[in-house]
């Protein structure tokens, strides 16, 4: 079966084209940015708070199509001044680094609120949630926030047989 990350990419694919503007809200080692670039999109914005992770990914993936910022995604509206087609948030911590540096409920909800404003009508956003110890509260807050939104459709994709494993919230903007 496909991983949640693979499923998130499949969900985003239909809105990716040569003029598409994309956001990788949690750059990490750049796998999601690499996916966007492989689809020949126009531009990818990327956000990452850890300087060493940021520098190493920037060195590998920096090109004319990328705009990477070493700032938290909760500041994205200060850096993106155009409508976007596709956004991915891969929450949690950098797997090969300090697991104490992880996304946080309030900044994550604030970032998704900004991302929804930037998203075009019919644009798509994928949230990969990690409901392990520190991610449990974040997942709960995110679902509560999304339930208050009236301009989107949201589907939840999860593994029925395994508790606390990664799951997906797939969003399309309706109006
Ligand atoms: C699960 S990893 C992302 C994996 C990444 N998409 C990839 O393909 O490698 C989560 C990343 O989010 C970063 N992060 C944590 N809080 C953040 C924030 N407020 N804004 C942006 N990035 C953040 C972490 O440092 C970590 O690198």
Short mmCIF file of C-alpha atoms in Angstrom, two decimals, residues 36 38 55 64-65 98 116 152 155 170:
data_model
loop_
_atom_site.label_atom_id
_atom_site.label_comp_id
_atom_site.label_asym_id
_atom_site.label_seq_id
_atom_site.Cartn_x
_atom_site.Cartn_y
_atom_site.Cartn_z
CA UNK A 36 6.68 19.64 -6.79
CA UNK A 38 9.40 16.93 -10.61
CA UNK A 55 21.05 25.38 4.54
CA UNK A 64 15.30 29.59 -10.21
CA UNK A 65 11.98 28.03 -9.27
CA UNK A 98 16.45 16.78 17.27
CA UNK A 116 -6.27 28.79 3.32
CA UNK A 152 -13.40 24.07 2.17
CA UNK A 155 -11.31 14.33 3.80
CA UNK A 170 -6.93 16.52 2.38
#
